Amino acid sequence: MGTADTNRLPALEVHDTRFGMLAGSYTASLLAPVITLLMVQYFQVRSWPLAIGLLGATGAAIYSVVILLLADSGEMLRWLNEGWSSWILPLLGFAPLTAYDFFVIEFFAYSLTEFKSGAAATLVGTVGFILAIAACLLGEITVREARNRVASLAIADEDVLVEWTAARPMEDRVKVQSVVVLVGFVLVGLLAAKYSVLTTVYTLLFVAATAFAVKSNFAERVYRLTPSGLEQSRESTLFKHRQFIAWSQFDAFSMTDKAFILHRQSLRPDIRFSRKDARSNEETIRDALRTHLDHRDS
């Protein structure tokens, strides 16, 4: 019988200026253009230098407020460490990309003729498009920073019971990537048929980014099992990605011919790794998991 209910994520009392700056930059990149466009339209701002000034002031204000709100960032770190946040934050940036594409087209049309004094909204929308791209990147970096921080704090004084390196089973990788690419191309085709072939400029980027994210998510990882939970980490060219999951967030574990499966609560994705990759430590891993989780029949 497992003891998952007795293991909790350690208390996180964190004062992390770097994380606050990342979260502030991400939030400002998403919200500042929207708020500025509303002000430009409401107050009928015609001067583009004034519009850009408003955008800068709004972004600075949002940035500062977020940093102040996250002076004690423990709860935010905890939220970003769990669930589907790693997908939600980066993908939110694609919403303004779609909303601002008309402004970009209009801006380039003006650049070929003459930029009118009343085109303040066009310039703000174009800058918003660029900031939306930045938000996609900042969202990913913010989540990774939060998870790395939580993992570092959670296992700082923990004994590692067993460590191994494994990837997702090949069947899972092929199946999920094929579905993602197929659905993506169907959506691209439908949007191009309904609106314009020009929509493929950003929709194909969306499909490529999603496919890349899925591929990287299935890469080989290092797993460390501790008395409090499981840490998983992987290294990419630019970053090291770590995540700590407390035993209380798991329901049970099971084994198939190809994989270990750690079942998570509610809609959180299960943790899967190849039995072939973990073969040298398989018995140790199974026994350690049984100490904390119920062994469910596959």
Short mmCIF file of C-alpha atoms in Angstrom, two decimals, residues 1 25 34 37 54 62 64 69 77 92 124 133 150 154 162 165 168 183 191 202 219 222 226 243 245 263 267 296:
data_model
loop_
_atom_site.label_atom_id
_atom_site.label_comp_id
_atom_site.label_asym_id
_atom_site.label_seq_id
_atom_site.Cartn_x
_atom_site.Cartn_y
_atom_site.Cartn_z
CA MET A 1 0.00 0.00 0.00
CA SER A 25 8.09 40.90 -18.94
CA VAL A 34 -4.13 45.37 -25.85
CA LEU A 37 -4.94 49.87 -28.41
CA LEU A 54 1.59 55.12 -24.03
CA ILE A 62 2.37 46.27 -15.74
CA SER A 64 6.37 46.92 -12.03
CA LEU A 69 2.81 41.15 -6.58
CA LEU A 77 6.07 28.83 -8.46
CA LEU A 92 -1.23 32.27 -25.06
CA VAL A 124 0.88 49.71 -31.87
CA ILE A 133 6.34 36.41 -30.42
CA VAL A 150 10.92 24.37 -7.23
CA ALA A 154 12.47 20.48 -3.05
CA VAL A 162 17.40 5.76 -7.15
CA THR A 165 17.74 7.93 -17.49
CA ARG A 168 9.08 8.07 -23.48
CA VAL A 183 -4.47 17.97 -36.81
CA LEU A 191 -8.16 28.49 -42.21
CA TYR A 202 1.43 32.29 -38.89
CA ALA A 219 13.19 13.66 -25.07
CA VAL A 222 16.99 11.93 -15.89
CA THR A 226 13.34 10.87 -3.33
CA GLN A 243 10.37 19.48 -12.47
CA ILE A 245 6.33 16.21 -8.46
CA HIS A 263 -0.79 7.96 -12.89
CA LEU A 267 -6.41 15.98 -15.81
CA ARG A 296 -2.22 -0.78 -10.23
#
